[in-house]
Amino acid sequence: MFKRFFGQKPEEEPKQDKGAAQEQTGKEPKQDKETVQERTGKEPASEQRFNFLQRTRQFFSRMGNTVEQTDTITDALWDQLEEDLLAADVGPHTTGWLMTRLRQRASEERMSTGTQVQRALREELVHLLGKPSPLRFAKQSPLTVILVIGVNGSGKTTSCAKLAHRLTGEGHKVMMAAADTFRAGAIEQLKIWGERVEVPVISQNPGSDPGAVVYDAIQAAQTRGSDVLIVDTAGRLQTKYNLMEELKKLNKVIQKFIPDGPDELLIVIDATTGQNALLQARQFAADVGLSGVIVAKLDSTAKGGFAFAVADDLGVPIKFIGTGEKIEHLVPFEPQQFVAALFAQN
């Protein structure tokens, strides 16, 4: 989508039909889970990975129990399910779609018990999130460029550092560019993170031209043999027009070196601000287009249902989620494991 905004021909991507959830998604045989726990005394690996969701699990476990323990499907069941989805910050639009879809399936599939509804809910939630979407790396260039945007306070700069740390651990030679030259302290913050994760940071003085920073960073990355450049960009300028023009300028600079760049345009969203953050992200998506989302601070909220609203509303995949304050607390988003963990018992 963002390539269309930047004047490039967009890549064709297969469209998903919301109304056709796959039967096999979202199912996790209870017997298998019990066998793993009995044998090892530990939770299955998929649940261990999402232990940071303990607060959100309270909503979804209660929701699952309420539905599953209902012998018959009643109006009261539908009302309670809708109330629980909204309480988990799934959002009114996404909740409305889910309720319509579940009622439709209940009728078409002749469901008669809450257990059937609960299974269908998990399937629809997995389908809503889509398939896992790994980072896209450059195919025609030895250097992959990732632009990262997000409003001030969203965790954007910290997420850049976490991503750099993760990619370095995967064997990439990473460099970062401090192109958020307008926010006070942004350059110094990224430089401090760069020292911690041992990733070089290309920067200039505060208030300097972000395009010049990116130009220098690409040259430095190519000279030093880096294969990934993460660009921390300005999250908000004085006007929406200025922000769009700044991103256009950055894109032109990148394309002087890499015609197909940038390879990713990621937005960082603060999960603790819920639906307000979604409104801001929606504006970014409409103005510049996005290729993916990083949901930060998901460990600090009891309303992890926000992830479903993000995927549904923005129409782009969640690539990573922030699971804590440590540098290693950024993990690839895996929809099926995420949904299974939400409904797991505490």
mmCIF file of C-alpha atoms in Angstrom:
data_model
loop_
_atom_site.group_PDB
_atom_site.id
_atom_site.type_symbol
_atom_site.label_atom_id
_atom_site.label_comp_id
_atom_site.label_asym_id
_atom_site.label_seq_id
_atom_site.Cartn_x
_atom_site.Cartn_y
_atom_site.Cartn_z
ATOM 1 C CA MET A 1 0.000 0.000 0.000
ATOM 2 C CA PHE A 2 2.757 2.482 0.926
ATOM 3 C CA LYS A 3 4.438 1.856 -2.423
ATOM 4 C CA ARG A 4 1.342 3.282 -4.108
ATOM 5 C CA PHE A 5 1.679 6.410 -1.990
ATOM 6 C CA PHE A 6 5.339 6.677 -2.883
ATOM 7 C CA GLY A 7 4.600 6.439 -6.597
ATOM 8 C CA GLN A 8 5.611 2.813 -7.046
ATOM 9 C CA LYS A 9 3.579 0.015 -8.504
ATOM 10 C CA PRO A 10 2.076 -1.931 -5.575
ATOM 11 C CA GLU A 11 2.727 -5.627 -5.254
ATOM 12 C CA GLU A 12 -0.250 -7.894 -5.725
ATOM 13 C CA GLU A 13 -1.224 -9.541 -2.465
ATOM 14 C CA PRO A 14 -3.823 -12.266 -2.098
ATOM 15 C CA LYS A 15 -7.022 -10.995 -0.552
ATOM 16 C CA GLN A 16 -8.538 -12.788 2.399
ATOM 17 C CA ASP A 17 -12.237 -13.370 2.791
ATOM 18 C CA LYS A 18 -13.251 -12.517 6.325
ATOM 19 C CA GLY A 19 -16.317 -14.668 6.106
ATOM 20 C CA ALA A 20 -14.531 -17.905 5.451
ATOM 21 C CA ALA A 21 -12.542 -18.860 8.502
ATOM 22 C CA GLN A 22 -10.608 -22.056 8.105
ATOM 23 C CA GLU A 23 -11.945 -24.946 10.090
ATOM 24 C CA GLN A 24 -8.558 -26.051 11.337
ATOM 25 C CA THR A 25 -7.353 -22.733 12.777
ATOM 26 C CA GLY A 26 -7.593 -21.969 16.443
ATOM 27 C CA LYS A 27 -7.990 -25.590 17.553
ATOM 28 C CA GLU A 28 -5.746 -26.908 20.258
ATOM 29 C CA PRO A 29 -6.689 -30.425 21.430
ATOM 30 C CA LYS A 30 -7.161 -30.378 25.172
ATOM 31 C CA GLN A 31 -5.691 -33.843 25.589
ATOM 32 C CA ASP A 32 -2.399 -32.777 23.962
ATOM 33 C CA LYS A 33 -2.069 -29.857 26.372
ATOM 34 C CA GLU A 34 -2.714 -32.076 29.406
ATOM 35 C CA THR A 35 -0.201 -34.618 28.156
ATOM 36 C CA VAL A 36 2.539 -31.975 27.879
ATOM 37 C CA GLN A 37 1.811 -30.659 31.365
ATOM 38 C CA GLU A 38 1.716 -34.111 32.927
ATOM 39 C CA ARG A 39 4.962 -35.126 31.259
ATOM 40 C CA THR A 40 7.003 -31.963 31.887
ATOM 41 C CA GLY A 41 5.151 -30.161 34.641
ATOM 42 C CA LYS A 42 5.235 -27.032 32.460
ATOM 43 C CA GLU A 43 2.877 -25.161 30.180
ATOM 44 C CA PRO A 44 3.148 -25.836 26.443
ATOM 45 C CA ALA A 45 5.808 -23.662 24.770
ATOM 46 C CA SER A 46 3.215 -21.568 22.929
ATOM 47 C CA GLU A 47 1.692 -20.557 26.268
ATOM 48 C CA GLN A 48 5.017 -19.950 28.009
ATOM 49 C CA ARG A 49 5.876 -17.492 25.274
ATOM 50 C CA PHE A 50 2.789 -15.416 26.014
ATOM 51 C CA ASN A 51 2.976 -15.407 29.808
ATOM 52 C CA PHE A 52 3.122 -11.606 29.653
ATOM 53 C CA LEU A 53 -0.584 -11.727 28.716
ATOM 54 C CA GLN A 54 -1.686 -12.802 32.187
ATOM 55 C CA ARG A 55 -3.813 -9.675 32.680
ATOM 56 C CA THR A 56 -5.532 -9.997 29.308
ATOM 57 C CA ARG A 57 -6.170 -13.692 29.899
ATOM 58 C CA GLN A 58 -8.547 -12.770 32.691
ATOM 59 C CA PHE A 59 -10.941 -11.357 30.101
ATOM 60 C CA PHE A 60 -10.598 -14.105 27.531
ATOM 61 C CA SER A 61 -10.532 -17.033 29.958
ATOM 62 C CA ARG A 62 -13.722 -15.734 31.547
ATOM 63 C CA MET A 63 -15.192 -15.239 28.108
ATOM 64 C CA GLY A 64 -14.269 -18.774 27.068
ATOM 65 C CA ASN A 65 -15.644 -20.281 30.266
ATOM 66 C CA THR A 66 -18.898 -18.333 30.021
ATOM 67 C CA VAL A 67 -19.517 -19.508 26.493
ATOM 68 C CA GLU A 68 -18.237 -23.052 26.825
ATOM 69 C CA GLN A 69 -20.217 -23.799 29.983
ATOM 70 C CA THR A 70 -23.507 -22.739 28.410
ATOM 71 C CA ASP A 71 -25.564 -25.748 27.384
ATOM 72 C CA THR A 72 -27.808 -23.821 25.023
ATOM 73 C CA ILE A 73 -27.326 -20.737 22.875
ATOM 74 C CA THR A 74 -29.470 -17.894 24.198
ATOM 75 C CA ASP A 75 -29.748 -14.137 23.757
ATOM 76 C CA ALA A 76 -28.109 -13.787 27.150
ATOM 77 C CA LEU A 77 -25.079 -15.697 25.865
ATOM 78 C CA TRP A 78 -24.721 -13.390 22.861
ATOM 79 C CA ASP A 79 -25.097 -10.308 25.071
ATOM 80 C CA GLN A 80 -22.445 -11.513 27.517
ATOM 81 C CA LEU A 81 -20.037 -12.416 24.725
ATOM 82 C CA GLU A 82 -20.409 -8.979 23.148
ATOM 83 C CA GLU A 83 -19.874 -7.295 26.504
ATOM 84 C CA ASP A 84 -16.699 -9.305 27.148
ATOM 85 C CA LEU A 85 -15.250 -8.522 23.720
ATOM 86 C CA LEU A 86 -15.780 -4.810 24.255
ATOM 87 C CA ALA A 87 -14.280 -5.033 27.749
ATOM 88 C CA ALA A 88 -11.143 -6.590 26.259
ATOM 89 C CA ASP A 89 -10.793 -3.564 23.925
ATOM 90 C CA VAL A 90 -11.546 -5.490 20.759
ATOM 91 C CA GLY A 91 -13.358 -2.328 19.676
ATOM 92 C CA PRO A 92 -16.956 -1.653 18.604
ATOM 93 C CA HIS A 93 -16.436 -2.168 14.866
ATOM 94 C CA THR A 94 -14.507 -5.434 15.192
ATOM 95 C CA THR A 95 -16.817 -6.694 17.939
ATOM 96 C CA GLY A 96 -19.835 -5.958 15.759
ATOM 97 C CA TRP A 97 -18.359 -7.885 12.870
ATOM 98 C CA LEU A 98 -17.459 -10.837 15.095
ATOM 99 C CA MET A 99 -20.946 -11.019 16.602
ATOM 100 C CA THR A 100 -22.580 -10.915 13.168
ATOM 101 C CA ARG A 101 -20.239 -13.585 11.860
ATOM 102 C CA LEU A 102 -20.726 -15.872 14.874
ATOM 103 C CA ARG A 103 -24.508 -15.615 14.699
ATOM 104 C CA GLN A 104 -24.322 -16.405 10.992
ATOM 105 C CA ARG A 105 -22.165 -19.459 11.594
ATOM 106 C CA ALA A 106 -24.353 -20.623 14.461
ATOM 107 C CA SER A 107 -27.323 -20.603 12.109
ATOM 108 C CA GLU A 108 -25.580 -22.119 9.080
ATOM 109 C CA GLU A 109 -23.787 -24.833 11.067
ATOM 110 C CA ARG A 110 -26.797 -25.526 13.308
ATOM 111 C CA MET A 111 -24.845 -24.919 16.501
ATOM 112 C CA SER A 112 -26.664 -25.791 19.701
ATOM 113 C CA THR A 113 -24.071 -25.459 22.492
ATOM 114 C CA GLY A 114 -21.740 -22.833 23.879
ATOM 115 C CA THR A 115 -18.757 -25.097 23.198
ATOM 116 C CA GLN A 116 -19.433 -24.855 19.485
ATOM 117 C CA VAL A 117 -19.678 -21.071 19.683
ATOM 118 C CA GLN A 118 -16.435 -20.870 21.640
ATOM 119 C CA ARG A 119 -14.618 -22.948 19.030
ATOM 120 C CA ALA A 120 -16.006 -20.766 16.243
ATOM 121 C CA LEU A 121 -14.936 -17.623 18.118
ATOM 122 C CA ARG A 122 -11.350 -18.818 18.357
ATOM 123 C CA GLU A 123 -11.327 -19.719 14.671
ATOM 124 C CA GLU A 124 -12.654 -16.306 13.682
ATOM 125 C CA LEU A 125 -10.150 -14.501 15.897
ATOM 126 C CA VAL A 126 -7.248 -16.372 14.317
ATOM 127 C CA HIS A 127 -8.593 -15.689 10.848
ATOM 128 C CA LEU A 128 -9.052 -12.023 11.693
ATOM 129 C CA LEU A 129 -5.356 -11.714 12.539
ATOM 130 C CA GLY A 130 -4.291 -13.370 9.297
ATOM 131 C CA LYS A 131 -1.197 -15.457 8.709
ATOM 132 C CA PRO A 132 2.200 -14.759 10.308
ATOM 133 C CA SER A 133 3.931 -12.004 8.338
ATOM 134 C CA PRO A 134 7.715 -11.954 8.642
ATOM 135 C CA LEU A 135 9.790 -8.924 7.694
ATOM 136 C CA ARG A 136 10.347 -8.386 4.016
ATOM 137 C CA PHE A 137 13.976 -8.159 3.012
ATOM 138 C CA ALA A 138 15.295 -6.613 -0.196
ATOM 139 C CA LYS A 139 15.562 -8.987 -3.129
ATOM 140 C CA GLN A 140 17.335 -6.740 -5.622
ATOM 141 C CA SER A 141 19.607 -4.892 -3.199
ATOM 142 C CA PRO A 142 22.116 -6.046 -0.573
ATOM 143 C CA LEU A 143 20.646 -3.420 1.790
ATOM 144 C CA THR A 144 17.153 -3.632 3.324
ATOM 145 C CA VAL A 145 15.687 -0.314 4.511
ATOM 146 C CA ILE A 146 12.998 -0.274 7.207
ATOM 147 C CA LEU A 147 11.201 2.995 8.007
ATOM 148 C CA VAL A 148 9.608 3.173 11.462
ATOM 149 C CA ILE A 149 6.963 5.773 12.331
ATOM 150 C CA GLY A 150 4.752 6.417 15.348
ATOM 151 C CA VAL A 151 3.530 9.254 17.533
ATOM 152 C CA ASN A 152 5.662 10.545 20.384
ATOM 153 C CA GLY A 153 5.513 8.285 23.409
ATOM 154 C CA SER A 154 4.406 5.204 21.497
ATOM 155 C CA GLY A 155 7.690 3.386 22.059
ATOM 156 C CA LYS A 156 8.915 3.996 18.513
ATOM 157 C CA THR A 157 12.593 4.663 19.226
ATOM 158 C CA THR A 158 12.820 1.841 21.760
ATOM 159 C CA SER A 159 11.169 -0.519 19.262
ATOM 160 C CA CYS A 160 13.792 0.452 16.664
ATOM 161 C CA ALA A 161 16.510 -0.585 19.105
ATOM 162 C CA LYS A 162 14.744 -3.828 20.016
ATOM 163 C CA LEU A 163 14.333 -4.678 16.340
ATOM 164 C CA ALA A 164 18.009 -3.911 15.692
ATOM 165 C CA HIS A 165 18.988 -6.181 18.591
ATOM 166 C CA ARG A 166 16.796 -8.996 17.306
ATOM 167 C CA LEU A 167 18.071 -8.778 13.734
ATOM 168 C CA THR A 168 21.671 -8.635 14.938
ATOM 169 C CA GLY A 169 21.068 -11.824 16.878
ATOM 170 C CA GLU A 170 19.753 -13.424 13.691
ATOM 171 C CA GLY A 171 23.056 -12.713 11.947
ATOM 172 C CA HIS A 172 22.293 -9.430 10.191
ATOM 173 C CA LYS A 173 24.703 -6.513 10.172
ATOM 174 C CA VAL A 174 22.428 -3.687 11.270
ATOM 175 C CA MET A 175 22.733 0.088 11.277
ATOM 176 C CA MET A 176 20.265 2.691 12.561
ATOM 177 C CA ALA A 177 19.560 6.220 11.350
ATOM 178 C CA ALA A 178 18.346 8.941 13.738
ATOM 179 C CA ALA A 179 16.010 10.713 11.309
ATOM 180 C CA ASP A 180 13.616 11.920 14.027
ATOM 181 C CA THR A 181 15.449 15.232 14.223
ATOM 182 C CA PHE A 182 12.463 17.251 15.434
ATOM 183 C CA ARG A 183 11.676 15.598 18.782
ATOM 184 C CA ALA A 184 13.795 16.792 21.657
ATOM 185 C CA GLY A 185 16.066 14.026 22.848
ATOM 186 C CA ALA A 186 15.179 11.543 20.108
ATOM 187 C CA ILE A 187 18.675 11.503 18.587
ATOM 188 C CA GLU A 188 20.427 11.067 21.903
ATOM 189 C CA GLN A 189 17.971 8.349 22.932
ATOM 190 C CA LEU A 190 18.677 6.313 19.806
ATOM 191 C CA LYS A 191 22.449 6.785 20.209
ATOM 192 C CA ILE A 192 22.267 5.465 23.773
ATOM 193 C CA TRP A 193 20.272 2.457 22.592
ATOM 194 C CA GLY A 194 22.785 1.942 19.790
ATOM 195 C CA GLU A 195 25.612 1.692 22.313
ATOM 196 C CA ARG A 196 23.654 -0.812 24.391
ATOM 197 C CA VAL A 197 22.892 -3.120 21.482
ATOM 198 C CA GLU A 198 26.254 -2.465 19.771
ATOM 199 C CA VAL A 199 24.665 -1.136 16.584
ATOM 200 C CA PRO A 200 26.094 1.983 14.912
ATOM 201 C CA VAL A 201 23.824 5.028 14.698
ATOM 202 C CA ILE A 202 24.157 7.666 11.988
ATOM 203 C CA SER A 203 22.971 11.077 13.146
ATOM 204 C CA GLN A 204 23.293 14.819 12.723
ATOM 205 C CA ASN A 205 22.413 17.764 14.930
ATOM 206 C CA PRO A 206 18.839 18.276 16.230
ATOM 207 C CA GLY A 207 16.697 20.133 13.712
ATOM 208 C CA SER A 208 18.783 19.016 10.749
ATOM 209 C CA ASP A 209 17.304 17.678 7.510
ATOM 210 C CA PRO A 210 16.080 14.072 8.002
ATOM 211 C CA GLY A 211 16.710 13.414 4.306
ATOM 212 C CA ALA A 212 20.380 14.266 4.771
ATOM 213 C CA VAL A 213 20.567 11.878 7.721
ATOM 214 C CA VAL A 214 19.108 9.044 5.649
ATOM 215 C CA TYR A 215 21.432 9.863 2.734
ATOM 216 C CA ASP A 216 24.478 9.650 5.015
ATOM 217 C CA ALA A 217 23.146 6.497 6.665
ATOM 218 C CA ILE A 218 22.659 4.638 3.380
ATOM 219 C CA GLN A 219 26.133 5.601 2.216
ATOM 220 C CA ALA A 220 27.608 4.488 5.543
ATOM 221 C CA ALA A 221 25.649 1.227 5.500
ATOM 222 C CA GLN A 222 26.857 0.393 2.008
ATOM 223 C CA THR A 223 30.443 1.325 2.814
ATOM 224 C CA ARG A 224 30.519 -0.732 6.011
ATOM 225 C CA GLY A 225 28.729 -3.716 4.517
ATOM 226 C CA SER A 226 25.529 -3.485 6.568
ATOM 227 C CA ASP A 227 22.559 -5.415 5.189
ATOM 228 C CA VAL A 228 19.766 -3.758 7.241
ATOM 229 C CA LEU A 229 19.167 -0.063 7.901
ATOM 230 C CA ILE A 230 16.468 0.875 10.424
ATOM 231 C CA VAL A 231 15.329 4.490 10.119
ATOM 232 C CA ASP A 232 13.739 6.141 13.152
ATOM 233 C CA THR A 233 11.550 8.813 11.551
ATOM 234 C CA ALA A 234 9.583 11.767 12.884
ATOM 235 C CA GLY A 235 6.259 10.638 14.317
ATOM 236 C CA ARG A 236 4.541 13.960 14.163
ATOM 237 C CA LEU A 237 5.349 17.296 12.533
ATOM 238 C CA GLN A 238 3.399 20.533 12.790
ATOM 239 C CA THR A 239 0.869 19.471 10.168
ATOM 240 C CA LYS A 240 -0.206 16.289 8.451
ATOM 241 C CA TYR A 241 0.991 17.798 5.158
ATOM 242 C CA ASN A 242 4.491 18.264 6.560
ATOM 243 C CA LEU A 243 4.642 14.667 7.721
ATOM 244 C CA MET A 244 3.551 13.327 4.340
ATOM 245 C CA GLU A 245 6.031 15.563 2.522
ATOM 246 C CA GLU A 246 8.820 14.464 4.870
ATOM 247 C CA LEU A 247 8.122 10.800 4.187
ATOM 248 C CA LYS A 248 8.014 11.478 0.445
ATOM 249 C CA LYS A 249 11.378 13.187 0.705
ATOM 250 C CA LEU A 250 12.876 10.268 2.615
ATOM 251 C CA ASN A 251 11.557 7.893 0.015
ATOM 252 C CA LYS A 252 13.167 9.869 -2.820
ATOM 253 C CA VAL A 253 16.489 9.781 -0.993
ATOM 254 C CA ILE A 254 16.220 6.027 -0.486
ATOM 255 C CA GLN A 255 15.312 5.408 -4.122
ATOM 256 C CA LYS A 256 18.447 7.169 -5.319
ATOM 257 C CA PHE A 257 20.306 4.170 -3.922
ATOM 258 C CA ILE A 258 17.598 1.470 -3.842
ATOM 259 C CA PRO A 259 14.910 1.849 -6.537
ATOM 260 C CA ASP A 260 12.498 -0.560 -4.826
ATOM 261 C CA GLY A 261 12.983 0.853 -1.334
ATOM 262 C CA PRO A 262 11.907 1.186 1.371
ATOM 263 C CA ASP A 263 11.230 -2.478 2.029
ATOM 264 C CA GLU A 264 9.045 -1.918 5.110
ATOM 265 C CA LEU A 265 7.078 1.009 6.548
ATOM 266 C CA LEU A 266 6.159 0.009 10.088
ATOM 267 C CA ILE A 267 4.073 1.930 12.596
ATOM 268 C CA VAL A 268 4.555 1.479 16.340
ATOM 269 C CA ILE A 269 1.310 1.590 18.337
ATOM 270 C CA ASP A 270 1.090 1.862 22.126
ATOM 271 C CA ALA A 271 -1.341 -0.836 23.288
ATOM 272 C CA THR A 272 -1.959 0.934 26.591
ATOM 273 C CA THR A 273 -3.735 3.806 24.831
ATOM 274 C CA GLY A 274 -6.158 1.433 23.114
ATOM 275 C CA GLN A 275 -8.681 2.849 20.701
ATOM 276 C CA ASN A 276 -7.104 6.326 20.786
ATOM 277 C CA ALA A 277 -3.904 4.877 19.335
ATOM 278 C CA LEU A 278 -5.954 3.151 16.668
ATOM 279 C CA LEU A 279 -7.409 6.479 15.548
ATOM 280 C CA GLN A 280 -3.912 7.880 15.112
ATOM 281 C CA ALA A 281 -2.720 4.783 13.254
ATOM 282 C CA ARG A 282 -5.750 4.930 10.981
ATOM 283 C CA GLN A 283 -4.746 8.453 9.961
ATOM 284 C CA PHE A 284 -1.209 7.305 9.182
ATOM 285 C CA ALA A 285 -2.546 4.396 7.135
ATOM 286 C CA ALA A 286 -4.841 6.679 5.143
ATOM 287 C CA ASP A 287 -2.160 9.280 4.494
ATOM 288 C CA VAL A 288 0.979 7.273 3.770
ATOM 289 C CA GLY A 289 0.076 3.590 3.768
ATOM 290 C CA LEU A 290 1.735 0.965 5.939
ATOM 291 C CA SER A 291 3.286 -2.454 5.468
ATOM 292 C CA GLY A 292 3.014 -3.629 9.055
ATOM 293 C CA VAL A 293 2.500 -2.860 12.731
ATOM 294 C CA ILE A 294 4.539 -3.199 15.904
ATOM 295 C CA VAL A 295 2.245 -3.296 18.942
ATOM 296 C CA ALA A 296 4.303 -1.988 21.861
ATOM 297 C CA LYS A 297 3.683 -2.251 25.620
ATOM 298 C CA LEU A 298 1.266 -5.162 25.258
ATOM 299 C CA ASP A 299 2.506 -6.434 28.605
ATOM 300 C CA SER A 300 1.294 -3.264 30.338
ATOM 301 C CA THR A 301 -2.384 -3.577 29.475
ATOM 302 C CA ALA A 302 -5.194 -5.909 30.466
ATOM 303 C CA LYS A 303 -6.869 -5.287 27.135
ATOM 304 C CA GLY A 304 -4.864 -7.295 24.622
ATOM 305 C CA GLY A 305 -7.968 -7.581 22.472
ATOM 306 C CA PHE A 306 -6.694 -4.326 20.986
ATOM 307 C CA ALA A 307 -4.570 -6.463 18.644
ATOM 308 C CA PHE A 308 -7.706 -7.704 16.876
ATOM 309 C CA ALA A 309 -8.965 -4.162 16.353
ATOM 310 C CA VAL A 310 -5.588 -3.195 14.871
ATOM 311 C CA ALA A 311 -5.543 -6.062 12.378
ATOM 312 C CA ASP A 312 -9.174 -5.552 11.406
ATOM 313 C CA ASP A 313 -9.142 -1.766 11.148
ATOM 314 C CA LEU A 314 -5.779 -1.110 9.476
ATOM 315 C CA GLY A 315 -5.798 -4.084 7.115
ATOM 316 C CA VAL A 316 -2.052 -4.666 7.514
ATOM 317 C CA PRO A 317 -0.344 -7.448 9.481
ATOM 318 C CA ILE A 318 1.027 -7.171 12.999
ATOM 319 C CA LYS A 319 4.706 -8.023 12.549
ATOM 320 C CA PHE A 320 5.981 -7.786 16.131
ATOM 321 C CA ILE A 321 4.681 -7.275 19.660
ATOM 322 C CA GLY A 322 6.447 -5.706 22.614
ATOM 323 C CA THR A 323 6.316 -8.051 25.589
ATOM 324 C CA GLY A 324 8.259 -6.127 28.225
ATOM 325 C CA GLU A 325 10.879 -3.482 28.930
ATOM 326 C CA LYS A 326 14.018 -5.519 28.255
ATOM 327 C CA ILE A 327 15.814 -5.252 24.932
ATOM 328 C CA GLU A 328 14.925 -8.838 24.017
ATOM 329 C CA HIS A 329 11.220 -8.243 24.650
ATOM 330 C CA LEU A 330 10.173 -7.924 21.029
ATOM 331 C CA VAL A 331 8.872 -11.083 19.377
ATOM 332 C CA PRO A 332 7.396 -11.975 15.985
ATOM 333 C CA PHE A 333 3.624 -12.084 16.092
ATOM 334 C CA GLU A 334 2.108 -15.531 15.599
ATOM 335 C CA PRO A 335 -1.708 -15.282 15.432
ATOM 336 C CA GLN A 336 -2.644 -18.876 16.217
ATOM 337 C CA GLN A 337 -0.386 -19.101 19.265
ATOM 338 C CA PHE A 338 -1.565 -15.675 20.422
ATOM 339 C CA VAL A 339 -5.236 -16.692 20.382
ATOM 340 C CA ALA A 340 -4.511 -20.039 22.034
ATOM 341 C CA ALA A 341 -2.599 -18.259 24.806
ATOM 342 C CA LEU A 342 -5.425 -15.782 25.403
ATOM 343 C CA PHE A 343 -7.886 -18.565 26.114
ATOM 344 C CA ALA A 344 -5.449 -20.617 28.218
ATOM 345 C CA GLN A 345 -6.261 -20.975 31.910
ATOM 346 C CA ASN A 346 -4.150 -18.939 34.323
#
